[in-house]
JSON list of C-alpha atoms in Angstrom, two decimals:
[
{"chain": "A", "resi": 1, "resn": "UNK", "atom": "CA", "xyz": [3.76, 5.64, 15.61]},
{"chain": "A", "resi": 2, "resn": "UNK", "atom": "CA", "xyz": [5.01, 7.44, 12.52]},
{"chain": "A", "resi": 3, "resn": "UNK", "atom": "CA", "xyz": [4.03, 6.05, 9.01]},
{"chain": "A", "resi": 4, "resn": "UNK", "atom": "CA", "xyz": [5.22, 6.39, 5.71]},
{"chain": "A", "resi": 5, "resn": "UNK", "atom": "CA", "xyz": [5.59, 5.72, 2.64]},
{"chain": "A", "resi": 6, "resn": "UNK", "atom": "CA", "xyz": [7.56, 6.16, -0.83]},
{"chain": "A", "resi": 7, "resn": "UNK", "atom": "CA", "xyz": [4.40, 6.19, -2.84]},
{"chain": "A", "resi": 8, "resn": "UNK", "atom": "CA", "xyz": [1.23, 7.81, -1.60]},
{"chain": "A", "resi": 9, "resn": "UNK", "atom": "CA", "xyz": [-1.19, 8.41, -4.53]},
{"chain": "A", "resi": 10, "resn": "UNK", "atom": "CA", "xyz": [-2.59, 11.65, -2.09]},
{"chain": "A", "resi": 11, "resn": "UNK", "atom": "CA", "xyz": [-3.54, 12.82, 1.73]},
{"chain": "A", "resi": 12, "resn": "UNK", "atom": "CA", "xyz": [-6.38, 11.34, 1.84]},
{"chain": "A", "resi": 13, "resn": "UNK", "atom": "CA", "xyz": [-4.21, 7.45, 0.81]},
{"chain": "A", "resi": 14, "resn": "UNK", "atom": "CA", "xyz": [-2.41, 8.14, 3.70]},
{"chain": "A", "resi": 15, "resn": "UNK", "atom": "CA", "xyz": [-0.81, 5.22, 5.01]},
{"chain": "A", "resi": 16, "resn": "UNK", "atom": "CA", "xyz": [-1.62, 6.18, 8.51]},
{"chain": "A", "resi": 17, "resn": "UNK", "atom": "CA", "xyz": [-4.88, 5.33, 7.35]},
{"chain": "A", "resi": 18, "resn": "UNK", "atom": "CA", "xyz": [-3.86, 1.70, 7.90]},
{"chain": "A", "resi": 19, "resn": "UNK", "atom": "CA", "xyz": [-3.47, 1.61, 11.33]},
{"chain": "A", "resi": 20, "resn": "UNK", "atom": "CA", "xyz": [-6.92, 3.33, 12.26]},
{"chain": "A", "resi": 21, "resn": "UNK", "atom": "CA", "xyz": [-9.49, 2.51, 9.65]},
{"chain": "A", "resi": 22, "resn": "UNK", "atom": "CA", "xyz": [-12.47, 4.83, 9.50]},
{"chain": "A", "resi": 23, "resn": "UNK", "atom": "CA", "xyz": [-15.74, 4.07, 7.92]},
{"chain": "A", "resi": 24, "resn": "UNK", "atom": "CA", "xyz": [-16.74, 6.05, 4.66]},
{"chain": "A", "resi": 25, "resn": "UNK", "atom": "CA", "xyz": [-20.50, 4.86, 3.57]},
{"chain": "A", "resi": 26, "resn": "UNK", "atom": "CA", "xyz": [-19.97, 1.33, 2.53]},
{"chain": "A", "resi": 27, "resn": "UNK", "atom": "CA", "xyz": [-16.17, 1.03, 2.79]},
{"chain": "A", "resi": 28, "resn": "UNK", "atom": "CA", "xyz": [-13.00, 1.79, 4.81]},
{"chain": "A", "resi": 29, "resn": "UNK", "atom": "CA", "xyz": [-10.39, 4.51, 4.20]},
{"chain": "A", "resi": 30, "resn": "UNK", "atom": "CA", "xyz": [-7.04, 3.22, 2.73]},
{"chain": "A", "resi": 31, "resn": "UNK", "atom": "CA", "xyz": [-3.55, 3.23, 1.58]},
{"chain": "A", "resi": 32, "resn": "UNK", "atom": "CA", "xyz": [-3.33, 4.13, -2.14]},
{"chain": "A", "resi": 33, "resn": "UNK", "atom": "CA", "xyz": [0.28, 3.79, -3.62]},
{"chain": "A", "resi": 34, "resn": "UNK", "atom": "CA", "xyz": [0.79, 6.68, -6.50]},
{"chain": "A", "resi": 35, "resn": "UNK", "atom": "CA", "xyz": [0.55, 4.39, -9.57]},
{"chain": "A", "resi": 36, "resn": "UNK", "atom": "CA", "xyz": [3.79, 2.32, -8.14]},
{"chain": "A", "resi": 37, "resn": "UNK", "atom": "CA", "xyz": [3.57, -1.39, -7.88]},
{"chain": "A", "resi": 38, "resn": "UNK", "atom": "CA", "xyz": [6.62, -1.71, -5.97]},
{"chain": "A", "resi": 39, "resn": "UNK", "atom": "CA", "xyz": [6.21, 0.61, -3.08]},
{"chain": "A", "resi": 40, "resn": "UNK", "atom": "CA", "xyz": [6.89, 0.60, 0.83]},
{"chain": "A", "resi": 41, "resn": "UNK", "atom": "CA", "xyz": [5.02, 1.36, 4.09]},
{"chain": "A", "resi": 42, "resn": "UNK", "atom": "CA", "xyz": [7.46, 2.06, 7.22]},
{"chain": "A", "resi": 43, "resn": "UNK", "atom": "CA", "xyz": [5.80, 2.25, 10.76]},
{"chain": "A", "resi": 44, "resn": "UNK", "atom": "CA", "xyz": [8.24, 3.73, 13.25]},
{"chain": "A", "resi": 45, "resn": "UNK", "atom": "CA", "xyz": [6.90, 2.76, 16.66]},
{"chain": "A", "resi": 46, "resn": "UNK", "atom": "CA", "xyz": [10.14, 5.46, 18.17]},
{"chain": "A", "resi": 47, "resn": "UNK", "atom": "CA", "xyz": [10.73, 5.08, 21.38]},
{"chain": "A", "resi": 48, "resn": "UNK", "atom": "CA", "xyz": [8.98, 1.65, 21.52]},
{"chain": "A", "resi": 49, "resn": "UNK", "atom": "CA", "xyz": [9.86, -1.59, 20.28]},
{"chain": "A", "resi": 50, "resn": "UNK", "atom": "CA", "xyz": [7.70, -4.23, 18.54]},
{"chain": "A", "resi": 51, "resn": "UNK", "atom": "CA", "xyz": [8.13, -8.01, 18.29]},
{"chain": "A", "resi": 52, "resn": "UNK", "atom": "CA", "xyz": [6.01, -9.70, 16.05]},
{"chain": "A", "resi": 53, "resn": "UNK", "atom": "CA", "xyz": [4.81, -13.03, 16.01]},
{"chain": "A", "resi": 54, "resn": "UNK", "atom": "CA", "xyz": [1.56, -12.32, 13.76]},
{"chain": "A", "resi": 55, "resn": "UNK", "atom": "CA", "xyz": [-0.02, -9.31, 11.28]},
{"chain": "A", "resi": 56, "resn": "UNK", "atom": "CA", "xyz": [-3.29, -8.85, 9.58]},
{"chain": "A", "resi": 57, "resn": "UNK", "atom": "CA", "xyz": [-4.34, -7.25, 6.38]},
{"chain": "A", "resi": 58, "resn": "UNK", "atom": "CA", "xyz": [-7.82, -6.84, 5.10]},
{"chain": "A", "resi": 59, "resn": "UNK", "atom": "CA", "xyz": [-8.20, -5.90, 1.36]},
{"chain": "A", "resi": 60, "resn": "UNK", "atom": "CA", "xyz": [-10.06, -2.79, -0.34]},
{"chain": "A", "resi": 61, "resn": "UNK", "atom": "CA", "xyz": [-13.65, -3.38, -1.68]},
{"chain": "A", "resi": 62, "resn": "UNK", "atom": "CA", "xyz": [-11.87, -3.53, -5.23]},
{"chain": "A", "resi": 63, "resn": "UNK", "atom": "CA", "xyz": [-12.85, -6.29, -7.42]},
{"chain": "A", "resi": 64, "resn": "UNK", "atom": "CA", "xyz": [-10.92, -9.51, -7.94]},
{"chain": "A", "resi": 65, "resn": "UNK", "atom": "CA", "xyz": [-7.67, -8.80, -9.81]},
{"chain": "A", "resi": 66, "resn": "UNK", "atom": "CA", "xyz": [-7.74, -4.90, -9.25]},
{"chain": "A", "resi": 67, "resn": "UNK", "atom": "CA", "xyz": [-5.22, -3.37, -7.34]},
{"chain": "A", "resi": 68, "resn": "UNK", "atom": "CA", "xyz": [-4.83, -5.93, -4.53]},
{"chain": "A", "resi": 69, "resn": "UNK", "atom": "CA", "xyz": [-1.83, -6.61, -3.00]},
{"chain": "A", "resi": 70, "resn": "UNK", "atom": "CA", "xyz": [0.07, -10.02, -4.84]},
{"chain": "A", "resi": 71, "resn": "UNK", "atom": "CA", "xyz": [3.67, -10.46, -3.49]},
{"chain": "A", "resi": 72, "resn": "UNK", "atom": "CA", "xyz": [5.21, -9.15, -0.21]},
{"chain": "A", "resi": 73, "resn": "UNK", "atom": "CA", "xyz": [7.98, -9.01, 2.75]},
{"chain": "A", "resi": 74, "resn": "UNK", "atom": "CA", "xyz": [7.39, -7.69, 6.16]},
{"chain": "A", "resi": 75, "resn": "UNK", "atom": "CA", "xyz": [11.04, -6.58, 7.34]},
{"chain": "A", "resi": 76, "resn": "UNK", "atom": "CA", "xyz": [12.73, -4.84, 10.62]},
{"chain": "A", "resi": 77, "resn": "UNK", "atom": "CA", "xyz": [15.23, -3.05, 11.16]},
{"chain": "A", "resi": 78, "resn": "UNK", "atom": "CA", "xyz": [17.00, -1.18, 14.51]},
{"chain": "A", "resi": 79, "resn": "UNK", "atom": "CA", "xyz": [18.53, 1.62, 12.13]},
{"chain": "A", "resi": 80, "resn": "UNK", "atom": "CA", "xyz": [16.54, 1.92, 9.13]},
{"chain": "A", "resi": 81, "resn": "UNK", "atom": "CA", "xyz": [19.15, 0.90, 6.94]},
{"chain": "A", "resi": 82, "resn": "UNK", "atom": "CA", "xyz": [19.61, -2.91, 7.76]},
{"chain": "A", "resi": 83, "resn": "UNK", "atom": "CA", "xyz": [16.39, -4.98, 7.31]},
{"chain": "A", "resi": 84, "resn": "UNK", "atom": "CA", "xyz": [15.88, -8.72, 8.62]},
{"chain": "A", "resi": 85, "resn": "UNK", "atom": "CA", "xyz": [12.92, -10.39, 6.64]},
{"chain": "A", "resi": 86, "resn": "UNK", "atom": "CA", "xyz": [10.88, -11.76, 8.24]},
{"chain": "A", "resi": 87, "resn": "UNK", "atom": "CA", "xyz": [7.72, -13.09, 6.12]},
{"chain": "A", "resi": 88, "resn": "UNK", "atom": "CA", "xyz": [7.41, -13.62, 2.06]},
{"chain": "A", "resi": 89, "resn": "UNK", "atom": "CA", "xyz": [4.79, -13.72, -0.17]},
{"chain": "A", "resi": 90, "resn": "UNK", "atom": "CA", "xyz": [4.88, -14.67, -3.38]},
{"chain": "A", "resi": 91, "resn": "UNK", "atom": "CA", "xyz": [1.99, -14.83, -6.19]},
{"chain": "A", "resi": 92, "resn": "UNK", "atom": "CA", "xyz": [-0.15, -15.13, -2.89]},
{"chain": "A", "resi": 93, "resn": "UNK", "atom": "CA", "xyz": [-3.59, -15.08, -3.82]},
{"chain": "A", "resi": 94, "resn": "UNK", "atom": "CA", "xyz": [-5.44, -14.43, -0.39]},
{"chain": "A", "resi": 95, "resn": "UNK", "atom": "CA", "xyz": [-6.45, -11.30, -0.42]},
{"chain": "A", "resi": 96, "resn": "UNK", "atom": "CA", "xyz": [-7.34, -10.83, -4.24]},
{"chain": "A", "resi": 97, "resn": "UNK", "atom": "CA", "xyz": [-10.80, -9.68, -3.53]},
{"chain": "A", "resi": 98, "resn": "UNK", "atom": "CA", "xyz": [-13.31, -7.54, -1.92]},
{"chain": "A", "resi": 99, "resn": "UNK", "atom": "CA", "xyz": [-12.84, -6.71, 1.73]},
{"chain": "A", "resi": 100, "resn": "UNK", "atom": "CA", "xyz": [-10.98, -9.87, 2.48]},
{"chain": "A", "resi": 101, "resn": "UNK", "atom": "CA", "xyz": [-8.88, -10.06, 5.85]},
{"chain": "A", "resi": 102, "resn": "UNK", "atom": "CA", "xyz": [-6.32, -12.29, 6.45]},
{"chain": "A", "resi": 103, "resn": "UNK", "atom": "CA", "xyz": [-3.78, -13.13, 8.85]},
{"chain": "A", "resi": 104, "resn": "UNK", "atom": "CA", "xyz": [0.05, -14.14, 8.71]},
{"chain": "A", "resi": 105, "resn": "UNK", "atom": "CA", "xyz": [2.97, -15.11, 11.12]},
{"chain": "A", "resi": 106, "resn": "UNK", "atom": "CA", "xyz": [6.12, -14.47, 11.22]},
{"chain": "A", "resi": 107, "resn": "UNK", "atom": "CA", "xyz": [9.25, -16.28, 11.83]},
{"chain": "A", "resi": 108, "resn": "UNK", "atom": "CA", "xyz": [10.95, -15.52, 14.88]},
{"chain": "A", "resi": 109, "resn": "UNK", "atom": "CA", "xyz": [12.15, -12.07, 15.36]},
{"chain": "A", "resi": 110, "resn": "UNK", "atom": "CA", "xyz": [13.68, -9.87, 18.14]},
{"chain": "A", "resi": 111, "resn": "UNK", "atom": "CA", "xyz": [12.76, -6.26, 19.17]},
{"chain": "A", "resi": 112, "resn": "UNK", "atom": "CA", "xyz": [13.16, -3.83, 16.62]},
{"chain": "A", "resi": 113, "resn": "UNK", "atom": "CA", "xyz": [11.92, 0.19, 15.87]},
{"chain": "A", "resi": 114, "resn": "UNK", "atom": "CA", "xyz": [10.97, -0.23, 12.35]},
{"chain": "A", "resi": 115, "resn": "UNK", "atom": "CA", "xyz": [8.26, -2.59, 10.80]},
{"chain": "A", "resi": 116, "resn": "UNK", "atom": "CA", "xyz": [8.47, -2.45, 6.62]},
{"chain": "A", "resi": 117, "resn": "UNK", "atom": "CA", "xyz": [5.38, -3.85, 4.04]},
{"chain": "A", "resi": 118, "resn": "UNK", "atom": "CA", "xyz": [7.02, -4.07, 1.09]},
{"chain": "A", "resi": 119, "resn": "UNK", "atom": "CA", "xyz": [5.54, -4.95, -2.41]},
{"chain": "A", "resi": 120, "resn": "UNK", "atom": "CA", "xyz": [7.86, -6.67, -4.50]},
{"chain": "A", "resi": 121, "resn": "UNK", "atom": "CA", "xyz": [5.95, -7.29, -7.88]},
{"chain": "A", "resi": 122, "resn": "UNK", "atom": "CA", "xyz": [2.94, -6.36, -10.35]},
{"chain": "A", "resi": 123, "resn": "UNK", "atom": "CA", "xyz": [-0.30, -5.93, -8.75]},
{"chain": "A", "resi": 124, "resn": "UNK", "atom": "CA", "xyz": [-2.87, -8.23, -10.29]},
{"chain": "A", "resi": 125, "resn": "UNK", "atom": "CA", "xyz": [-3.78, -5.60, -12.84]},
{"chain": "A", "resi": 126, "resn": "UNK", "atom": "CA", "xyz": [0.14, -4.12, -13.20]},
{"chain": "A", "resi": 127, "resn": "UNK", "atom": "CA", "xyz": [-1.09, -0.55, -11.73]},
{"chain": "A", "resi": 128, "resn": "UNK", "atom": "CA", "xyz": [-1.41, 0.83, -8.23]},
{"chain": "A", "resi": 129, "resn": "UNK", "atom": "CA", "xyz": [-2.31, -1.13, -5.28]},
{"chain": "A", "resi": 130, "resn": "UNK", "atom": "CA", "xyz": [-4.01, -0.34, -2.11]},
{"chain": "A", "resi": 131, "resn": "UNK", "atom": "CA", "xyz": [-5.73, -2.13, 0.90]},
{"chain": "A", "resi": 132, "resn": "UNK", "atom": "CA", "xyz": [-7.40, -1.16, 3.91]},
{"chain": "A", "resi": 133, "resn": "UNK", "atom": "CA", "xyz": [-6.13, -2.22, 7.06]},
{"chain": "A", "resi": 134, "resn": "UNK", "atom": "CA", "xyz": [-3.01, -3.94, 8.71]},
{"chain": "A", "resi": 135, "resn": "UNK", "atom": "CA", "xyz": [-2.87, -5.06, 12.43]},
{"chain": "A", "resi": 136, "resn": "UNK", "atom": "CA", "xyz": [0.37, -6.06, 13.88]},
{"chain": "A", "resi": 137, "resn": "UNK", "atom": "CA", "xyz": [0.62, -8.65, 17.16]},
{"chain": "A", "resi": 138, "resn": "UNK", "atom": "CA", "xyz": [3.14, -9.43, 19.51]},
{"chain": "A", "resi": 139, "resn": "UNK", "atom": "CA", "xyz": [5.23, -7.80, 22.25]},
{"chain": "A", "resi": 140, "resn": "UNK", "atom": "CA", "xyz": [5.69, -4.20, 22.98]},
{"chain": "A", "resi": 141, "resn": "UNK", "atom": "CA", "xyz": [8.57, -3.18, 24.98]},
{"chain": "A", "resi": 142, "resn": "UNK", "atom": "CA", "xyz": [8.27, 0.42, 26.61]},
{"chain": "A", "resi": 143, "resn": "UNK", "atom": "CA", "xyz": [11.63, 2.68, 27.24]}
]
């Protein structure tokens, strides 16, 4: 799987992080976006295809109101140009706070290459927002 990003605060906020979550003292490496609020995370799965019915995200050890994540899509797209969405968040409180996991479904969906997290607003503190982890569930199809 390839992941990226158009805001990555520095190598070690990777967004690859995400998807293989390593243990640093108390708390879990993470995606960092670079001061941008409104930034996306692509995962390419390339040769496969995904189907999701259901994702997970667990929040950084921030405090309440710092940084976490506040409103969302989850798109995907065949080409990378075309996106289908295919879950929303808006104002969504849930994983404002430390270390909080949480999972989501999505409406129905077909195969598709790409998988997009999108942030569409504000964090709760208006600056850069990060989280630890996201898990993604469903069907894979090989080639």
């Amino acid at each position: 799987i390839k992941v990226t990003s158009d805001s990555i605060l520095d190598s070690m906020y990777h967004p690859k992080t995400l998807l293989n979550s390593i243990r640093i003292g108390n708390d879990y490496s993470s995606y960092q976006s670079n001061g941008n609020s409104l930034a996306w995370i692509c995962f390419d799965f390339k040769k496969y295809l995904i189907k999701l019915t259901n994702y997970s995200i667990r929040s950084c050890h921030w405090s309440k109101n710092i940084g976490h994540i506040k409103s969302w899509v989850i798109e995907i797209s065949n080409d990378y140009k075309n996106w289908k969405e295919i879950d929303k968040h808006d104002n969504c409180s849930d994983l404002n706070g430390p270390k909080v996991i949480k999972t989501y479904k999505v409406k129905p969906n077909e195969f598709s290459q790409y998988v997009r997290f999108r942030h569409t607003c504000e964090t709760w503190d208006g600056g850069t927002f990060g989280f630890n982890a996201i898990e993604f569930y469903g069907s894979l199809k090989m080639p």
